[in-house]
mmCIF file of C-alpha atoms in Angstrom:
data_model
loop_
_atom_site.group_PDB
_atom_site.id
_atom_site.type_symbol
_atom_site.label_atom_id
_atom_site.label_comp_id
_atom_site.label_asym_id
_atom_site.label_seq_id
_atom_site.Cartn_x
_atom_site.Cartn_y
_atom_site.Cartn_z
ATOM 1 C CA MET A 1 0.216 0.104 0.098
ATOM 2 C CA GLN A 2 1.579 3.005 -1.315
ATOM 3 C CA ARG A 3 0.190 5.171 1.700
ATOM 4 C CA LYS A 4 1.976 3.178 4.168
ATOM 5 C CA ASN A 5 5.297 3.267 2.226
ATOM 6 C CA TYR A 6 5.085 7.130 2.165
ATOM 7 C CA PHE A 7 4.267 7.270 5.934
ATOM 8 C CA ASP A 8 7.028 4.740 7.028
ATOM 9 C CA TYR A 9 9.522 6.967 5.107
ATOM 10 C CA VAL A 10 8.569 10.076 6.661
ATOM 11 C CA GLU A 11 8.207 8.697 10.214
ATOM 12 C CA GLU A 12 11.946 7.072 9.949
ATOM 13 C CA LYS A 13 13.236 10.423 8.468
ATOM 14 C CA LEU A 14 11.793 12.419 11.301
ATOM 15 C CA ALA A 15 12.798 10.164 13.833
ATOM 16 C CA ILE A 16 16.622 10.368 12.759
ATOM 17 C CA LEU A 17 16.258 14.009 12.535
ATOM 18 C CA SER A 18 15.162 14.300 15.937
ATOM 19 C CA ILE A 19 17.751 12.050 17.331
ATOM 20 C CA ARG A 20 20.372 13.833 15.727
ATOM 21 C CA VAL A 21 19.230 17.057 17.213
ATOM 22 C CA LYS A 22 19.017 15.522 20.675
ATOM 23 C CA ASN A 23 22.685 13.926 20.310
ATOM 24 C CA ARG A 24 24.497 16.942 18.808
ATOM 25 C CA GLY A 25 22.863 19.280 21.311
ATOM 26 C CA LYS A 26 24.196 17.454 24.185
ATOM 27 C CA LEU A 27 27.911 17.825 22.318
ATOM 28 C CA ASN A 28 26.826 21.890 22.047
ATOM 29 C CA ILE A 29 27.398 21.241 18.194
ATOM 30 C CA LEU A 30 24.020 23.147 17.013
ATOM 31 C CA ASP A 31 24.546 23.256 13.193
ATOM 32 C CA VAL A 32 21.705 20.761 12.904
ATOM 33 C CA HIS A 33 19.417 23.005 15.141
ATOM 34 C CA MET A 34 19.949 26.215 12.846
ATOM 35 C CA HIS A 35 19.208 24.119 9.812
ATOM 36 C CA SER A 36 16.224 22.258 11.598
ATOM 37 C CA GLU A 37 14.516 25.923 12.134
ATOM 38 C CA ASN A 38 14.388 26.365 8.255
ATOM 39 C CA PHE A 39 13.328 22.525 7.566
ATOM 40 C CA TYR A 40 10.405 22.789 9.945
ATOM 41 C CA ARG A 41 9.252 26.236 8.548
ATOM 42 C CA ASP A 42 8.843 24.766 5.010
ATOM 43 C CA PHE A 43 7.777 21.226 6.332
ATOM 44 C CA ILE A 44 5.009 23.063 8.598
ATOM 45 C CA ASN A 45 4.073 25.289 5.745
ATOM 46 C CA LEU A 46 3.607 22.368 3.592
ATOM 47 C CA LEU A 47 1.609 20.390 6.253
ATOM 48 C CA TYR A 48 -0.715 23.000 7.441
ATOM 49 C CA GLY A 49 -0.810 25.656 5.023
ATOM 50 C CA TRP A 50 0.685 28.381 6.534
ATOM 51 C CA SER A 51 3.017 31.132 5.421
ATOM 52 C CA LEU A 52 5.600 30.993 7.992
ATOM 53 C CA GLU A 53 8.701 33.309 7.573
ATOM 54 C CA ASN A 54 11.960 33.525 9.659
ATOM 55 C CA ALA A 55 11.627 36.003 12.179
ATOM 56 C CA ASN A 56 15.072 36.910 12.072
ATOM 57 C CA ASN A 57 14.514 38.492 8.301
ATOM 58 C CA ARG A 58 12.709 41.351 10.283
ATOM 59 C CA LEU A 59 15.026 41.683 13.386
ATOM 60 C CA GLN A 60 17.695 39.712 14.456
ATOM 61 C CA ASN A 61 17.219 37.556 17.579
ATOM 62 C CA ILE A 62 13.691 38.308 18.744
ATOM 63 C CA GLU A 63 13.450 36.456 21.813
ATOM 64 C CA ALA A 64 11.144 33.456 22.016
ATOM 65 C CA ILE A 65 9.596 33.913 18.389
ATOM 66 C CA ASP A 66 11.489 31.795 15.326
ATOM 67 C CA LEU A 67 8.745 32.023 12.800
ATOM 68 C CA ILE A 68 5.932 34.495 11.928
ATOM 69 C CA ASP A 69 2.704 34.192 9.663
ATOM 70 C CA ASP A 70 1.215 37.638 9.627
ATOM 71 C CA ASN A 71 -1.856 35.986 7.589
ATOM 72 C CA VAL A 72 -2.847 33.732 10.145
ATOM 73 C CA LYS A 73 -1.283 35.609 13.137
ATOM 74 C CA LEU A 74 0.878 32.911 14.386
ATOM 75 C CA ILE A 75 4.331 33.281 16.009
ATOM 76 C CA VAL A 76 5.976 29.897 16.284
ATOM 77 C CA GLN A 77 8.899 28.911 18.703
ATOM 78 C CA VAL A 78 10.984 25.894 17.241
ATOM 79 C CA SER A 79 12.887 24.318 19.910
ATOM 80 C CA ALA A 80 14.982 21.210 20.983
ATOM 81 C CA THR A 81 14.349 21.822 24.700
ATOM 82 C CA ALA A 82 10.753 20.916 25.496
ATOM 83 C CA THR A 83 9.990 21.906 29.243
ATOM 84 C CA LYS A 84 7.503 23.688 31.163
ATOM 85 C CA THR A 85 10.364 26.321 32.182
ATOM 86 C CA LYS A 86 11.369 26.834 28.632
ATOM 87 C CA ILE A 87 7.515 27.547 27.679
ATOM 88 C CA ASN A 88 6.865 30.025 30.724
ATOM 89 C CA ASN A 89 10.221 31.869 29.892
ATOM 90 C CA SER A 90 8.720 32.304 26.425
ATOM 91 C CA LEU A 91 5.583 33.523 27.584
ATOM 92 C CA SER A 92 7.168 36.166 29.726
ATOM 93 C CA LYS A 93 9.339 37.754 26.966
ATOM 94 C CA LYS A 94 8.776 41.398 26.086
ATOM 95 C CA SER A 95 8.793 40.591 22.527
ATOM 96 C CA ILE A 96 5.315 38.629 23.142
ATOM 97 C CA GLU A 97 3.339 41.486 24.504
ATOM 98 C CA GLU A 98 3.371 43.277 20.618
ATOM 99 C CA TYR A 99 1.956 40.402 19.136
ATOM 100 C CA ALA A 100 -0.396 39.555 22.000
ATOM 101 C CA LYS A 101 -2.092 42.927 21.617
ATOM 102 C CA ARG A 102 -2.127 42.089 17.628
ATOM 103 C CA GLY A 103 -4.243 38.983 18.647
ATOM 104 C CA TYR A 104 -1.762 36.744 17.694
ATOM 105 C CA THR A 105 -1.544 32.783 18.604
ATOM 106 C CA PHE A 106 1.991 31.643 19.952
ATOM 107 C CA LYS A 107 2.816 27.939 19.047
ATOM 108 C CA PHE A 108 5.691 25.868 20.351
ATOM 109 C CA VAL A 109 7.236 22.799 18.555
ATOM 110 C CA SER A 110 9.482 20.728 19.917
ATOM 111 C CA ILE A 111 11.699 18.804 17.586
ATOM 112 C CA ALA A 112 13.669 16.467 20.005
ATOM 113 C CA GLU A 113 11.506 15.662 23.165
ATOM 114 C CA ASN A 114 8.177 14.041 23.455
ATOM 115 C CA ALA A 115 5.695 17.103 24.627
ATOM 116 C CA ASP A 116 2.606 15.026 25.816
ATOM 117 C CA GLN A 117 3.231 16.074 29.570
ATOM 118 C CA LEU A 118 3.485 19.727 28.333
ATOM 119 C CA ARG A 119 0.137 19.684 26.881
ATOM 120 C CA GLN A 120 -1.348 18.877 30.480
ATOM 121 C CA GLN A 121 0.376 21.880 32.113
ATOM 122 C CA LYS A 122 -0.739 25.181 33.162
ATOM 123 C CA TYR A 123 1.319 28.242 31.919
ATOM 124 C CA ASN A 124 1.871 31.841 33.477
ATOM 125 C CA ASN A 125 0.771 33.675 30.239
ATOM 126 C CA LEU A 126 1.893 37.233 31.205
ATOM 127 C CA TYR A 127 0.556 38.980 28.582
ATOM 128 C CA ASN A 128 -2.610 36.522 27.482
ATOM 129 C CA ILE A 129 -1.160 35.868 24.142
ATOM 130 C CA GLY A 130 -3.653 33.258 21.977
ATOM 131 C CA PHE A 131 -2.293 29.976 23.410
ATOM 132 C CA ASN A 132 -4.091 26.721 24.234
ATOM 133 C CA PRO A 133 -1.324 23.957 25.432
ATOM 134 C CA LYS A 134 -3.552 21.009 24.241
ATOM 135 C CA LYS A 135 -3.724 22.654 20.658
ATOM 136 C CA ASP A 136 -0.497 24.848 20.571
ATOM 137 C CA ILE A 137 2.448 22.559 21.568
ATOM 138 C CA TYR A 138 3.526 20.001 18.862
ATOM 139 C CA ASP A 139 6.128 17.269 18.851
ATOM 140 C CA ILE A 140 7.059 14.999 16.399
ATOM 141 C CA SER A 141 4.421 12.326 17.113
ATOM 142 C CA SER A 142 1.611 15.354 17.069
ATOM 143 C CA LEU A 143 3.010 16.218 13.616
ATOM 144 C CA GLU A 144 2.728 12.445 12.391
ATOM 145 C CA LYS A 145 -0.713 12.003 13.507
ATOM 146 C CA ASP A 146 -1.637 14.677 11.248
ATOM 147 C CA ILE A 147 0.569 13.161 8.322
ATOM 148 C CA LEU A 148 -1.279 9.829 8.687
ATOM 149 C CA ASN A 149 -4.747 11.603 8.144
ATOM 150 C CA LEU A 150 -3.570 13.507 5.162
ATOM 151 C CA LYS A 151 -5.249 12.398 1.776
ATOM 152 C CA LEU A 152 -3.004 10.402 -0.166
ATOM 153 C CA GLN A 153 -2.285 13.242 -2.801
ATOM 154 C CA LYS A 154 -1.029 15.531 0.087
ATOM 155 C CA LEU A 155 0.743 12.722 1.755
ATOM 156 C CA GLU A 156 2.603 12.492 -1.339
ATOM 157 C CA GLU A 157 3.667 15.770 -1.553
ATOM 158 C CA VAL A 158 5.059 15.784 2.300
ATOM 159 C CA TYR A 159 6.839 12.515 1.379
ATOM 160 C CA GLN A 160 8.458 14.291 -1.801
ATOM 161 C CA PHE A 161 9.532 16.986 0.616
ATOM 162 C CA ILE A 162 10.994 14.770 2.971
ATOM 163 C CA LYS A 163 13.047 13.003 0.627
ATOM 164 C CA ALA A 164 14.373 16.074 -0.941
ATOM 165 C CA GLU A 165 15.478 17.420 2.389
ATOM 166 C CA LEU A 166 16.267 14.247 4.407
ATOM 167 C CA GLY A 167 16.496 11.582 1.657
ATOM 168 C CA ASN A 168 20.585 11.450 1.880
ATOM 169 C CA MET A 169 20.708 12.000 5.597
ATOM 170 C CA PRO A 170 22.777 8.954 7.254
ATOM 171 C CA ASP A 171 21.086 6.785 9.659
ATOM 172 C CA CYS A 172 22.281 7.806 13.175
ATOM 173 C CA VAL A 173 25.271 5.626 14.578
ATOM 174 C CA ARG A 174 24.028 2.755 16.538
ATOM 175 C CA PHE A 175 25.740 1.080 19.278
ATOM 176 C CA ASN A 176 25.569 -2.497 20.977
ATOM 177 C CA SER A 177 23.499 -1.829 24.598
ATOM 178 C CA ASP A 178 23.684 -4.402 27.181
ATOM 179 C CA LEU A 179 20.069 -3.267 27.982
ATOM 180 C CA THR A 180 18.868 -4.218 24.886
ATOM 181 C CA THR A 181 20.711 -7.658 25.290
ATOM 182 C CA ILE A 182 18.432 -8.270 28.409
ATOM 183 C CA ILE A 183 15.700 -7.188 26.778
ATOM 184 C CA ASN A 184 16.230 -9.443 23.809
ATOM 185 C CA ILE A 185 16.566 -12.326 26.171
ATOM 186 C CA LEU A 186 13.474 -11.455 28.198
ATOM 187 C CA ALA A 187 11.368 -11.504 24.885
ATOM 188 C CA GLU A 188 12.045 -15.200 24.309
ATOM 189 C CA VAL A 189 10.969 -16.185 27.759
ATOM 190 C CA LYS A 190 7.480 -17.226 28.809
ATOM 191 C CA LEU A 191 6.879 -15.587 31.879
ATOM 192 C CA ASP A 192 5.031 -18.127 34.662
ATOM 193 C CA GLU A 193 2.678 -16.323 36.898
ATOM 194 C CA ASN A 194 2.513 -19.387 39.237
ATOM 195 C CA GLU A 195 6.347 -19.597 39.713
ATOM 196 C CA PRO A 196 6.862 -19.396 43.525
ATOM 197 C CA LEU A 197 8.013 -15.971 44.823
ATOM 198 C CA GLY A 198 10.591 -17.596 47.059
ATOM 199 C CA ASN A 199 12.071 -15.050 49.617
ATOM 200 C CA ILE A 200 10.733 -11.700 48.115
ATOM 201 C CA ASN A 201 8.940 -9.525 50.936
ATOM 202 C CA MET A 202 5.911 -8.141 49.241
ATOM 203 C CA PHE A 203 5.074 -6.072 52.300
ATOM 204 C CA GLU A 204 8.105 -4.119 51.882
ATOM 205 C CA ILE A 205 7.669 -3.397 48.255
ATOM 206 C CA ASP A 206 4.273 -1.994 48.770
ATOM 207 C CA LYS A 207 5.792 0.106 51.618
ATOM 208 C CA LYS A 208 8.452 1.501 49.152
ATOM 209 C CA ILE A 209 5.456 1.962 46.627
ATOM 210 C CA GLU A 210 3.591 4.109 49.400
ATOM 211 C CA PHE A 211 6.382 5.718 50.515
ATOM 212 C CA ASN A 212 7.353 7.279 47.165
ATOM 213 C CA LYS A 213 3.616 8.339 46.447
ATOM 214 C CA LEU A 214 3.054 5.965 43.537
ATOM 215 C CA ASP A 215 -0.334 5.547 42.115
ATOM 216 C CA ILE A 216 -0.832 4.438 38.618
ATOM 217 C CA ALA A 217 2.931 3.202 38.660
ATOM 218 C CA ALA A 218 1.793 0.952 41.583
ATOM 219 C CA SER A 219 -0.326 -1.364 39.261
ATOM 220 C CA ILE A 220 2.653 -1.696 36.771
ATOM 221 C CA ILE A 221 4.978 -2.958 39.860
ATOM 222 C CA ASP A 222 2.147 -5.015 40.878
ATOM 223 C CA ASP A 223 1.958 -6.719 37.553
ATOM 224 C CA TYR A 224 5.407 -7.401 37.146
ATOM 225 C CA LYS A 225 6.855 -8.034 40.854
ATOM 226 C CA ILE A 226 5.772 -11.365 40.567
ATOM 227 C CA PHE A 227 8.285 -12.364 38.084
ATOM 228 C CA TYR A 228 11.369 -11.320 40.123
ATOM 229 C CA ASN A 229 12.558 -14.777 40.261
ATOM 230 C CA GLN A 230 12.361 -15.255 36.743
ATOM 231 C CA VAL A 231 14.331 -12.099 35.806
ATOM 232 C CA GLU A 232 17.084 -13.106 38.554
ATOM 233 C CA LYS A 233 17.572 -16.169 36.637
ATOM 234 C CA LYS A 234 17.948 -14.321 33.404
ATOM 235 C CA TYR A 235 20.287 -11.711 35.000
ATOM 236 C CA ARG A 236 22.612 -14.866 35.957
ATOM 237 C CA GLU A 237 22.527 -16.179 32.677
ATOM 238 C CA PHE A 238 23.382 -12.681 31.537
ATOM 239 C CA ASP A 239 26.594 -12.390 33.793
ATOM 240 C CA LYS A 240 27.931 -15.668 32.286
ATOM 241 C CA MET A 241 28.169 -13.710 28.900
ATOM 242 C CA GLY A 242 30.521 -11.246 30.685
ATOM 243 C CA LEU A 243 31.752 -9.516 33.774
ATOM 244 C CA ASN A 244 29.162 -7.585 35.804
ATOM 245 C CA LYS A 245 26.641 -7.556 32.867
ATOM 246 C CA SER A 246 23.697 -7.565 34.909
ATOM 247 C CA MET A 247 25.388 -4.759 37.348
ATOM 248 C CA LEU A 248 25.806 -2.454 34.280
ATOM 249 C CA VAL A 249 22.083 -2.423 33.250
ATOM 250 C CA LEU A 250 20.964 -2.095 36.928
ATOM 251 C CA GLN A 251 23.320 1.032 36.941
ATOM 252 C CA SER A 252 22.246 2.419 33.584
ATOM 253 C CA LEU A 253 18.664 2.075 34.890
ATOM 254 C CA LYS A 254 20.041 3.962 37.857
ATOM 255 C CA LYS A 255 21.660 6.688 35.903
ATOM 256 C CA MET A 256 18.658 6.996 33.845
ATOM 257 C CA TYR A 257 16.599 7.636 36.909
ATOM 258 C CA ILE A 258 19.169 10.236 38.406
ATOM 259 C CA ASP A 259 19.355 12.261 35.390
ATOM 260 C CA ALA A 260 15.594 12.508 35.200
ATOM 261 C CA LEU A 261 15.539 13.778 38.799
ATOM 262 C CA LEU A 262 18.354 16.439 38.149
ATOM 263 C CA LYS A 263 16.680 17.672 34.881
ATOM 264 C CA ASN A 264 13.237 17.964 36.645
ATOM 265 C CA LYS A 265 12.140 16.052 33.287
ATOM 266 C CA TYR A 266 8.659 14.894 35.211
ATOM 267 C CA ASP A 267 6.355 16.287 37.591
ATOM 268 C CA ASN A 268 5.322 13.638 39.699
ATOM 269 C CA SER A 269 6.563 9.974 40.576
ATOM 270 C CA ASP A 270 4.369 8.249 38.400
ATOM 271 C CA LEU A 271 5.161 10.371 35.501
ATOM 272 C CA LEU A 272 8.919 9.755 36.563
ATOM 273 C CA PHE A 273 8.171 5.811 36.688
ATOM 274 C CA VAL A 274 6.366 5.531 33.353
ATOM 275 C CA GLY A 275 9.025 7.882 31.643
ATOM 276 C CA LEU A 276 11.960 5.780 32.558
ATOM 277 C CA ILE A 277 10.248 2.607 30.923
ATOM 278 C CA ASP A 278 9.687 4.973 27.549
ATOM 279 C CA GLU A 279 13.341 5.943 28.069
ATOM 280 C CA VAL A 280 14.576 2.403 28.052
ATOM 281 C CA LYS A 281 12.159 1.675 25.139
ATOM 282 C CA GLU A 282 13.859 4.424 23.141
ATOM 283 C CA ILE A 283 17.642 3.139 24.001
ATOM 284 C CA VAL A 284 16.611 -0.320 22.868
ATOM 285 C CA ILE A 285 15.023 0.615 19.562
ATOM 286 C CA ASN A 286 18.086 2.761 18.808
ATOM 287 C CA SER A 287 20.687 -0.134 19.452
ATOM 288 C CA SER A 288 22.347 -2.091 16.984
ATOM 289 C CA ASN A 289 21.806 -5.222 18.627
ATOM 290 C CA TYR A 290 17.902 -4.723 18.944
ATOM 291 C CA PHE A 291 15.988 -7.620 17.458
ATOM 292 C CA ASP A 292 12.479 -6.674 15.847
ATOM 293 C CA ILE A 293 10.098 -7.494 18.646
ATOM 294 C CA SER A 294 6.272 -6.489 18.740
ATOM 295 C CA LYS A 295 5.547 -3.259 20.458
ATOM 296 C CA GLU A 296 3.662 -5.134 23.196
ATOM 297 C CA THR A 297 6.596 -7.400 23.797
ATOM 298 C CA LEU A 298 8.902 -4.374 23.995
ATOM 299 C CA GLU A 299 6.539 -2.471 26.370
ATOM 300 C CA ALA A 300 6.125 -5.553 28.659
ATOM 301 C CA CYS A 301 9.864 -6.142 28.834
ATOM 302 C CA ALA A 302 11.048 -2.530 29.485
ATOM 303 C CA SER A 303 8.038 -2.103 32.147
ATOM 304 C CA LEU A 304 9.526 -5.293 33.869
ATOM 305 C CA LEU A 305 12.972 -3.981 33.948
ATOM 306 C CA VAL A 306 11.884 -0.809 35.361
ATOM 307 C CA ALA A 307 9.490 -2.487 37.902
ATOM 308 C CA ASP A 308 12.425 -5.009 38.824
ATOM 309 C CA ALA A 309 14.951 -2.173 39.453
ATOM 310 C CA PHE A 310 12.417 -0.310 41.542
ATOM 311 C CA MET A 311 12.392 -3.449 43.851
ATOM 312 C CA ARG A 312 16.190 -4.096 43.790
ATOM 313 C CA CYS A 313 16.644 -0.651 45.468
ATOM 314 C CA LYS A 314 18.380 1.197 42.190
ATOM 315 C CA ILE A 315 15.376 3.339 41.672
ATOM 316 C CA PHE A 316 13.172 5.654 43.592
ATOM 317 C CA LYS A 317 13.983 6.196 47.449
ATOM 318 C CA ASN A 318 13.859 3.444 50.006
ATOM 319 C CA PRO A 319 11.989 3.691 53.207
ATOM 320 C CA GLU A 320 14.122 3.412 56.256
ATOM 321 C CA GLY A 321 15.195 -0.287 56.797
ATOM 322 C CA TYR A 322 13.798 -1.258 53.556
ATOM 323 C CA ALA A 323 14.609 -5.066 52.516
ATOM 324 C CA TYR A 324 13.039 -6.438 49.659
ATOM 325 C CA VAL A 325 14.253 -9.996 50.348
ATOM 326 C CA ILE A 326 13.662 -12.094 53.291
ATOM 327 C CA THR A 327 16.654 -13.256 55.049
#
């Protein structure tokens, strides 16, 4: 089906661009960021029929504004940083005031990070410019949803544009990941809900869940904690493949957790827990040793690993005297 071919191509190229923007940003190499602003100007114009122009064509370095369309009264910020603080800071800039008075709408486009959580937030809209977070915050996924609903002729136009702009872009460098290896191993395991739990102290695990104020995530932990011994067996097998393999996986999960805390990525413990699952999936998908498993299997295995790390004291705070193993 030609529609699927067009969409798959567009989705792949946008994903690669997003990863390159994110990775080069970490190295403070910002050339891709600058070119991406022009790319997204033309891409969004094609997708939505707007007439966005670079704000810098009028005045150099207008704060919080990258693109402007006077026809439909839009100002757009294109950013690789997607946080509530970033948007609040943008809305508070003096440059926004003039456009608010003239009836413009502010839109925010995240080109490297998922923005689902940002759409649920409330913002300090100092100048009361038109801004509805649910409708006016875009990310790669939301753009792709709109692409998916295009008529075939328009979808072909988008495909041709992406091919012209990104067609020769080399795939991002992929590395082997121990995290991916254990996911691949778990994907082959038939988990047995009836296997004895052995010396796992369920009361202590429940106490840690309550201590960290987990609500939605508690159900995920409850679903997967019964497989602790089966994961333990696979970790032991994994360690036979190399020195301290399981420790490296658990430490990588701990680093993800600490990094999320330091950067204030998530607003509460539930979002943090689910966010870690998503980060595991992203690492796995972008690893060179990733097997092509189903979306559902990947979701289950990533959830299992994060729940297991929670139990093993690697992520989230432990209540005083916490001991998940009965000795």
